[in-house]
Amino acid sequence: MQRKGLVFTTLAVGVTWQAAALIIKRPILPGPIDVLTAFMAELIYGKLGTHFLASFWRVIAGMGLAILTASPAGLLLGQSKKFNQILSPLIYLLYPIPKVVFVPIIMLFFGIGDLAKIIIIFIILFFQILVLVRDQATNIRPELLNSVRSLGAGRRALFRFVYFPATLPAILTAVRQSVGTAVAVLYIAELFATQKGLGYYIYFQGSTLFNYPAMYAGVVAMSLLGLGMYFGIDWIEKRMCKWLFVN
Amino acid sequence: MIQVDNITVTYPSSCVSVFRKFSWEVQKAEAWAVLGPSGCGKTTLLYLLAGLLKPVDGSILIDKEPILRPRPKSGLILQEYGLLPWATVRQNCELGMKIRNYYGADGVHAPSENLSTRGEKNWIEELGLDSFADKYPAQLSGGQRQRTAIARTLNLQPDLLLMDEPFSSLDVYTRENLQDLTISLVAENGLTLVLVTHSIEEAVLLGRKIILLGNPPNVNAVIVDNPDAERKNYRNSSAYTKLCRKLRTKLGAS
């Protein structure tokens, strides 16, 4: 995505927002300037930063956990027909379930602390990464594997020189596709029984304090969290998967 | 150099053996072409030599060593898709060395002696790839990709070159070009060559000896001598055309 287009789009969203605020003229829709002012104020004098970091930590921890467990599992399934045959019905069954319905159950089991929220994000990302990495690993051309084997590679070297680099784009794609869902579910999880995190912050400012500019500041912070993750993954992909961008 | 001794090969999925009590011998520095229609088992034969498949029965010896896994001094070049798509030409060419360094001189994945000796020749330069060294395979033409595959193999200083239809997806001009390159590389470096092809012309051009495979099971090796293959400009000689015609009849009859 070109930087110019991004700036232009942001401006267009801001102008539309301002116009809507001027037409509606009610406290529940403050204009972007009011919100930005509130955002800065809440960040510097309020607790927005703390809440942001709490949510950010939960996303990163859940994501890290998912990558560290799902990629090796996906590689294993993609490599071994036997494993895949045994486990694919289970994955097939679990994959389409909207994981958000597990939020209450996970909270019952893991309590109201950070762990429950991290596990929720972990579950959402885990299946996405698992399935994409597995499919990527299954689709590696036999010619490529045979060529590299003929250069002397055994199982370990195949992992290091073929399977790992081949599945890296799949991991990044899976994370990028599901990071939006993860942040959305995090919002829901943070509505319950917690006093930290952007979900709590948005709900508290809007429904308890009726401080709408601050509530919108929270919404902006949550959007920035999602966008930041998205762009971060893009950046990593451009660095580590240069070959995808050559043509 | 290669002794294929009484091998029987059967695919798990079919009941017919591809090879039954099949024997064949290749001397050092010979150039062989394996010719036959698709499904005759010629790729299977090459994979057996490469140590990627094992016979059900019988044995294959290369340099008097039984082949149970890929041999460090055999180089394998396939028709396509043999290069790492995420690695540049240079990185692809260094892959063999990287894998050897990864295991160390264990004598299994890498030769037990002279690990540190890089090839004396810079094959990237030698094969005219320097201006593409930092490009990825997707940015190259088919001919450049095969040159890279050849350079990668030669970097490991092989004594045996195994090629599976290496030029069949290339246009005529590039193909002839790389065929000539292969002939001179094999001759200059004293390599033993086993090249699998379905093209009669290619077999006649590159094979000093030609082994014909037919419908499975292959029991006896049908061998055609092609002593003129070493002559200059053989492609345009009448001996070449004559042998092509002879092989065409032979294959059609079987």
XYZ file of C-alpha atoms in Angstrom:
501
model
C 0.000 0.000 0.000
C 1.383 3.398 -0.951
C 1.918 5.914 1.788
C 0.210 8.634 -0.267
C -2.981 6.591 -0.581
C -2.975 5.903 3.123
C -2.678 9.597 4.037
C -5.398 10.512 1.570
C -7.758 7.828 2.886
C -7.181 8.892 6.492
C -7.971 12.485 5.519
C -11.131 11.418 3.693
C -12.335 9.436 6.726
C -11.631 12.459 8.949
C -13.544 14.847 6.677
C -16.556 12.499 6.422
C -16.532 12.051 10.176
C -16.412 15.825 10.749
C -19.273 16.372 8.285
C -21.402 13.710 9.997
C -20.684 15.287 13.393
C -21.730 18.699 12.097
C -24.968 17.349 10.631
C -25.983 15.178 13.611
C -24.891 17.694 16.226
C -25.316 15.472 19.270
C -22.882 14.618 22.087
C -22.857 10.938 21.080
C -20.946 11.873 17.906
C -18.121 14.288 18.665
C -15.977 15.461 15.728
C -12.494 14.078 15.052
C -10.738 17.129 16.465
C -12.537 16.839 19.817
C -11.727 13.149 19.889
C -8.062 13.684 19.025
C -7.819 16.299 21.766
C -9.418 13.878 24.212
C -7.120 11.132 22.956
C -3.983 13.151 23.658
C -5.311 14.315 27.025
C -6.306 10.800 28.089
C -2.968 9.476 26.915
C -0.929 12.054 28.816
C -3.071 12.815 31.896
C -5.474 9.885 31.930
C -4.951 6.130 31.903
C -5.458 5.416 28.182
C -1.810 4.396 27.786
C -2.045 1.799 30.558
C -5.217 0.332 29.104
C -3.658 0.253 25.659
C -0.612 -1.575 26.948
C -2.787 -4.070 28.826
C -4.673 -4.937 25.632
C -1.497 -4.882 23.553
C 0.194 -7.335 25.915
C -2.770 -9.714 25.739
C -2.768 -9.698 21.918
C 0.991 -10.139 21.657
C 1.109 -12.909 24.255
C -1.805 -14.803 22.690
C -0.320 -14.363 19.236
C 3.166 -15.457 20.308
C 1.759 -18.527 22.002
C -0.302 -19.405 18.929
C 2.644 -18.997 16.527
C 4.957 -21.043 18.738
C 2.547 -23.942 19.042
C 0.513 -23.901 15.826
C 3.397 -23.597 13.342
C 5.253 -26.718 14.498
C 1.962 -28.590 14.765
C 0.978 -27.485 11.256
C 4.398 -28.477 9.916
C 4.063 -31.894 11.504
C 0.604 -32.416 10.041
C 1.713 -31.187 6.641
C 4.684 -33.521 6.657
C 3.122 -36.671 7.967
C 0.156 -38.125 6.138
C -0.592 -40.417 9.049
C -0.879 -37.628 11.627
C -2.970 -35.600 9.270
C -5.375 -38.448 8.630
C -5.882 -38.977 12.346
C -6.240 -35.337 13.308
C -7.852 -33.676 10.321
C -11.448 -34.670 11.283
C -10.924 -33.016 14.646
C -9.554 -29.852 13.043
C -12.324 -29.916 10.483
C -14.842 -30.010 13.314
C -13.259 -27.319 15.495
C -12.045 -24.893 12.839
C -15.403 -23.379 11.810
C -16.733 -22.876 15.351
C -16.798 -19.151 16.146
C -14.349 -19.104 19.029
C -16.049 -16.102 20.619
C -18.693 -18.421 22.090
C -15.984 -19.935 24.271
C -15.352 -16.624 26.026
C -17.656 -17.339 29.011
C -16.399 -20.915 29.337
C -12.747 -19.905 29.245
C -13.422 -17.258 31.865
C -15.036 -19.855 34.092
C -12.015 -22.072 33.800
C -9.177 -19.572 33.759
C -10.617 -16.819 35.879
C -10.841 -13.160 35.167
C -7.140 -12.389 34.926
C -4.887 -11.907 31.893
C -4.586 -15.639 31.300
C -8.187 -16.108 30.189
C -7.897 -13.273 27.667
C -4.588 -14.511 26.321
C -6.053 -17.985 25.881
C -9.022 -16.626 23.962
C -6.744 -14.875 21.482
C -4.550 -17.931 21.355
C -7.467 -20.189 20.378
C -8.609 -17.892 17.586
C -5.159 -17.625 16.050
C -4.131 -21.207 16.701
C -6.545 -22.825 14.248
C -5.963 -20.241 11.536
C -2.206 -20.712 11.685
C -2.457 -24.479 12.028
C -4.606 -24.907 8.935
C -2.693 -22.481 6.721
C 0.725 -23.829 7.720
C -0.452 -27.409 7.243
C -1.773 -26.681 3.753
C 1.373 -24.806 2.823
C 3.571 -27.642 4.046
C 1.473 -30.226 2.165
C 1.750 -28.235 -1.032
C 5.529 -28.035 -1.166
C 6.513 -29.554 -4.488
C 7.989 -33.050 -4.291
C 10.553 -31.963 -6.904
C 11.854 -29.336 -4.504
C 12.055 -31.788 -1.609
C 13.806 -34.383 -3.753
C 16.291 -31.846 -5.095
C 17.203 -30.672 -1.635
C 17.376 -34.251 -0.363
C 19.783 -35.050 -3.164
C 22.035 -32.246 -1.894
C 22.366 -34.239 1.300
C 19.530 -32.868 3.394
C 17.999 -35.172 5.969
C 14.879 -34.433 7.967
C 16.429 -31.703 10.112
C 17.969 -29.825 7.196
C 14.701 -30.089 5.244
C 12.947 -28.362 8.129
C 15.575 -25.687 8.336
C 16.058 -25.016 4.623
C 12.686 -25.913 3.079
C 9.756 -26.308 5.442
C 10.472 -23.325 7.658
C 11.021 -20.701 4.934
C 8.178 -22.173 2.879
C 5.644 -21.799 5.666
C 6.730 -18.408 6.962
C 4.385 -16.546 4.573
C 1.529 -18.816 5.680
C 2.138 -17.955 9.328
C 2.163 -14.243 8.539
C -0.952 -14.485 6.361
C -2.811 -16.396 9.063
C -1.902 -13.848 11.709
C -2.827 -10.949 9.459
C -6.176 -12.469 8.543
C -7.151 -13.210 12.098
C -5.645 -10.338 14.050
C -8.795 -8.280 13.384
C -11.021 -11.006 14.799
C -8.660 -11.436 17.719
C -8.862 -7.760 18.656
C -12.661 -7.828 18.304
C -12.974 -10.820 20.604
C -10.515 -9.245 22.997
C -12.864 -6.274 23.216
C -15.721 -8.578 24.232
C -13.546 -10.416 26.727
C -12.492 -7.136 28.292
C -16.089 -6.122 28.910
C -16.377 -8.676 31.687
C -14.898 -8.536 35.130
C -11.746 -6.579 34.434
C -10.600 -3.053 35.073
C -7.779 -3.025 32.578
C -7.752 -2.998 28.815
C -9.306 -0.939 26.049
C -12.575 -2.890 26.063
C -13.161 -1.988 29.671
C -12.036 1.584 29.049
C -14.435 2.142 26.132
C -17.369 0.643 27.976
C -16.624 2.535 31.209
C -16.189 5.940 29.524
C -19.310 5.510 27.377
C -21.810 3.786 29.641
C -20.778 4.926 33.113
C -19.143 8.332 32.725
C -20.948 9.379 29.542
C -17.632 10.939 28.499
C -18.115 10.455 24.768
C -14.924 12.087 23.445
C -12.918 9.819 25.792
C -14.952 6.809 24.684
C -14.130 7.630 21.062
C -10.497 8.041 22.054
C -10.670 4.458 23.294
C -12.197 3.344 19.996
C -9.378 5.092 18.139
C -6.824 3.387 20.390
C -8.383 -0.011 19.696
C -8.376 0.685 15.950
C -4.743 1.715 16.165
C -3.991 -1.539 17.962
C -5.544 -3.572 15.142
C -4.014 -1.420 12.402
C -0.633 -1.459 14.110
C -0.580 -5.242 14.220
C -1.667 -5.409 10.598
C 0.998 -3.016 9.367
C 3.595 -4.606 11.627
C 2.995 -7.951 9.959
C 3.201 -6.329 6.534
C 6.520 -4.833 7.506
C 7.899 -8.154 8.733
C 6.706 -9.863 5.559
C 8.444 -7.295 3.348
C 11.668 -7.894 5.301
C 11.586 -11.657 5.605
C 9.753 -12.745 2.465
C 11.370 -10.501 -0.139
C 10.847 -13.130 -2.817
C 7.079 -12.621 -2.691
C 7.410 -9.025 -3.812
C 9.850 -9.266 -6.695
C 7.389 -9.296 -9.550
C 30.942 -47.003 -11.500
C 27.244 -47.896 -11.230
C 26.155 -51.488 -10.816
C 22.460 -52.182 -10.868
C 22.205 -55.788 -9.825
C 19.037 -57.852 -10.233
C 16.685 -55.195 -8.933
C 12.938 -55.566 -8.640
C 10.865 -52.461 -8.124
C 7.133 -52.407 -7.481
C 4.979 -49.446 -6.628
C 2.741 -49.952 -3.613
C -0.258 -48.829 -5.664
C 0.108 -51.258 -8.562
C 0.692 -54.968 -8.909
C 2.969 -54.793 -11.948
C 6.669 -54.415 -11.269
C 8.424 -51.576 -13.041
C 11.657 -53.554 -12.990
C 11.988 -57.296 -12.553
C 15.414 -58.836 -12.007
C 16.859 -55.933 -13.948
C 20.603 -55.433 -14.230
C 22.649 -52.680 -15.804
C 26.163 -51.346 -15.554
C 27.692 -47.925 -16.134
C 31.431 -47.304 -16.394
C 33.191 -44.231 -15.098
C 32.982 -41.103 -17.290
C 30.377 -42.630 -19.580
C 27.471 -40.545 -20.817
C 24.210 -42.457 -20.768
C 20.755 -41.525 -21.920
C 17.738 -43.386 -20.563
C 15.018 -43.286 -23.205
C 11.430 -44.423 -23.131
C 7.777 -43.381 -23.173
C 6.093 -42.001 -20.056
C 5.297 -44.631 -17.470
C 8.189 -46.861 -18.493
C 10.035 -46.344 -15.222
C 12.854 -44.122 -16.398
C 12.350 -41.529 -13.661
C 12.075 -44.360 -11.152
C 15.432 -45.644 -12.342
C 16.985 -42.219 -11.837
C 15.484 -41.836 -8.352
C 16.870 -45.261 -7.491
C 20.331 -44.124 -8.539
C 19.846 -40.904 -6.582
C 19.032 -42.892 -3.447
C 15.551 -41.390 -3.171
C 13.846 -44.738 -3.801
C 14.841 -48.242 -2.808
C 14.354 -51.443 -4.799
C 12.216 -54.172 -3.263
C 14.886 -56.665 -4.149
C 18.406 -56.558 -5.549
C 21.045 -53.917 -4.996
C 22.519 -50.789 -6.505
C 26.188 -50.027 -6.012
C 27.842 -46.752 -6.899
C 31.616 -46.715 -6.489
C 31.158 -50.130 -4.860
C 29.041 -48.586 -2.089
C 25.409 -49.691 -1.751
C 22.998 -46.798 -2.264
C 20.638 -46.461 0.680
C 20.316 -42.669 0.735
C 21.377 -39.734 -1.475
C 25.078 -39.911 -2.114
C 27.073 -36.724 -1.498
C 28.973 -36.970 -4.785
C 25.925 -37.473 -7.000
C 24.259 -34.376 -8.393
C 20.558 -34.502 -9.280
C 18.921 -32.038 -11.682
C 15.175 -32.231 -12.258
C 12.958 -30.787 -14.958
C 11.595 -27.932 -12.894
C 10.863 -26.622 -9.414
C 14.155 -27.800 -7.965
C 15.238 -24.341 -6.793
C 14.193 -22.714 -3.538
C 11.745 -19.972 -4.580
C 12.684 -17.818 -1.574
C 16.409 -17.879 -2.245
C 18.387 -15.894 -4.796
C 20.502 -17.561 -7.473
C 23.571 -17.131 -5.290
C 21.852 -18.493 -2.184
C 20.504 -21.413 -4.193
C 23.981 -22.195 -5.456
C 25.324 -22.133 -1.907
C 22.574 -24.393 -0.582
C 24.534 -27.611 -0.954
C 27.482 -26.177 0.982
C 25.140 -24.829 3.659
C 23.575 -28.233 4.119
C 27.014 -29.825 4.349
C 28.118 -27.306 6.945
C 24.869 -27.869 8.819
C 25.714 -31.533 9.362
C 29.489 -31.295 9.341
C 31.660 -33.950 7.706
C 29.610 -36.883 8.930
C 30.144 -39.070 5.864
C 26.384 -39.567 5.630
C 24.920 -36.258 4.504
C 28.270 -34.872 3.423
C 31.546 -36.453 2.350
C 33.714 -37.297 5.355
C 36.800 -35.705 3.808
C 37.662 -32.231 2.466
C 34.647 -30.407 3.800
C 36.089 -26.934 3.535
C 37.169 -27.151 -0.083
C 34.862 -25.023 -2.073
C 34.909 -25.751 -5.753
C 37.851 -24.102 -7.409
C 35.588 -22.687 -10.048
C 33.015 -20.021 -9.471
C 30.187 -21.755 -11.281
C 27.895 -18.747 -11.103
C 30.386 -16.856 -13.223
C 31.333 -19.875 -15.294
C 27.737 -20.431 -16.373
C 27.107 -16.753 -17.097
C 24.865 -16.114 -14.123
C 26.705 -13.268 -12.399
C 24.293 -10.594 -13.536
C 21.398 -12.642 -12.124
C 23.094 -13.671 -8.900
C 20.777 -11.605 -6.707
C 17.569 -12.453 -8.546
C 14.944 -14.936 -7.348
C 13.964 -17.961 -9.470
C 10.600 -16.375 -10.360
C 12.495 -13.549 -12.049
C 14.497 -15.860 -14.290
C 13.777 -17.552 -17.593
C 13.526 -21.336 -17.695
C 17.018 -21.600 -19.156
C 18.543 -19.421 -16.447
C 16.800 -21.495 -13.816
C 18.301 -24.696 -15.185
C 21.733 -23.063 -15.366
C 21.322 -22.207 -11.693
C 20.384 -25.801 -10.906
C 23.474 -26.990 -12.782
C 25.699 -24.464 -10.997
C 24.290 -25.547 -7.642
C 25.078 -29.165 -8.382
C 28.571 -28.506 -9.750
C 29.417 -26.471 -6.648
C 29.443 -29.722 -4.728
C 32.047 -31.192 -7.088
C 30.071 -34.269 -8.060
C 31.476 -37.180 -10.043
C 28.049 -38.357 -11.180
C 25.370 -36.215 -12.766
C 21.786 -37.462 -12.740
C 19.364 -35.482 -14.897
C 15.619 -35.978 -15.226
C 14.224 -34.348 -18.392
C 16.276 -31.274 -17.546
C 15.552 -29.381 -20.751
C 12.078 -30.476 -21.796
C 10.288 -27.341 -20.635
C 12.642 -25.010 -22.499
C 12.309 -23.465 -25.939
C 14.297 -25.047 -28.757
C 17.088 -22.490 -28.864
C 17.708 -22.538 -25.097
C 17.456 -26.297 -25.051
C 20.129 -26.787 -27.714
C 22.275 -24.266 -25.940
C 22.068 -26.107 -22.616
C 22.470 -29.499 -24.277
C 25.778 -28.313 -25.744
C 26.750 -26.885 -22.365
C 26.040 -30.221 -20.692
C 28.086 -32.128 -23.271
C 31.104 -29.907 -22.728
C 30.758 -29.806 -18.917
C 30.594 -33.578 -18.725
C 33.584 -33.976 -21.022
C 35.720 -31.276 -19.391
C 35.137 -32.432 -15.833
C 35.246 -36.168 -16.474
C 31.747 -36.643 -15.076
C 29.599 -39.705 -15.430
C 26.205 -38.745 -16.835
C 22.862 -40.479 -16.644
C 20.198 -38.422 -18.394
C 16.563 -39.428 -18.531
C 14.566 -38.196 -21.487
C 11.524 -38.993 -23.597
C 13.048 -37.192 -26.566
C 14.786 -39.438 -29.072
C 16.832 -36.514 -30.394
C 18.065 -35.584 -26.947
C 19.007 -39.170 -26.127
C 20.971 -39.510 -29.352
C 22.685 -36.177 -28.850
C 23.741 -36.614 -25.238
C 24.014 -40.353 -24.772
C 27.218 -42.027 -25.795
C 25.209 -45.076 -24.857
C 21.443 -45.298 -24.789
C 19.337 -47.613 -22.680
C 15.790 -48.187 -23.888
C 12.981 -48.834 -21.449
C 9.557 -50.060 -22.528
C 6.281 -50.985 -20.952
C 6.769 -52.438 -17.468
C 8.035 -54.759 -16.339
C 11.534 -54.063 -17.682
C 13.543 -57.250 -17.466
C 16.482 -56.928 -19.844
C 18.399 -53.752 -20.479
C 18.150 -52.875 -24.184
C 21.295 -50.953 -24.983
C 22.119 -49.031 -28.149
C 25.653 -47.854 -28.764
C 26.136 -44.369 -30.084
C 29.885 -43.991 -30.636
C 29.534 -40.991 -32.927
C 28.020 -38.838 -30.163
C 31.461 -37.490 -29.364
C 31.951 -35.998 -32.834
C 31.752 -32.291 -33.374
C 28.552 -30.906 -34.861
C 26.923 -34.304 -34.443
C 23.511 -32.652 -34.375
C 23.772 -31.920 -38.094
C 25.383 -35.166 -39.240
C 23.685 -37.954 -41.140
C 24.745 -40.512 -38.491
C 22.626 -38.576 -35.983
C 19.542 -38.569 -38.195
C 20.027 -42.224 -38.991
C 20.199 -43.283 -35.358
C 17.169 -41.166 -34.490
C 15.202 -42.957 -37.205
C 16.407 -46.342 -36.024
C 15.374 -45.631 -32.435
C 12.001 -44.330 -33.529
C 11.250 -47.613 -35.288
C 12.544 -49.578 -32.343
C 10.400 -47.711 -29.827
C 7.361 -47.869 -32.059
C 7.723 -51.613 -32.433
C 8.022 -52.386 -28.763
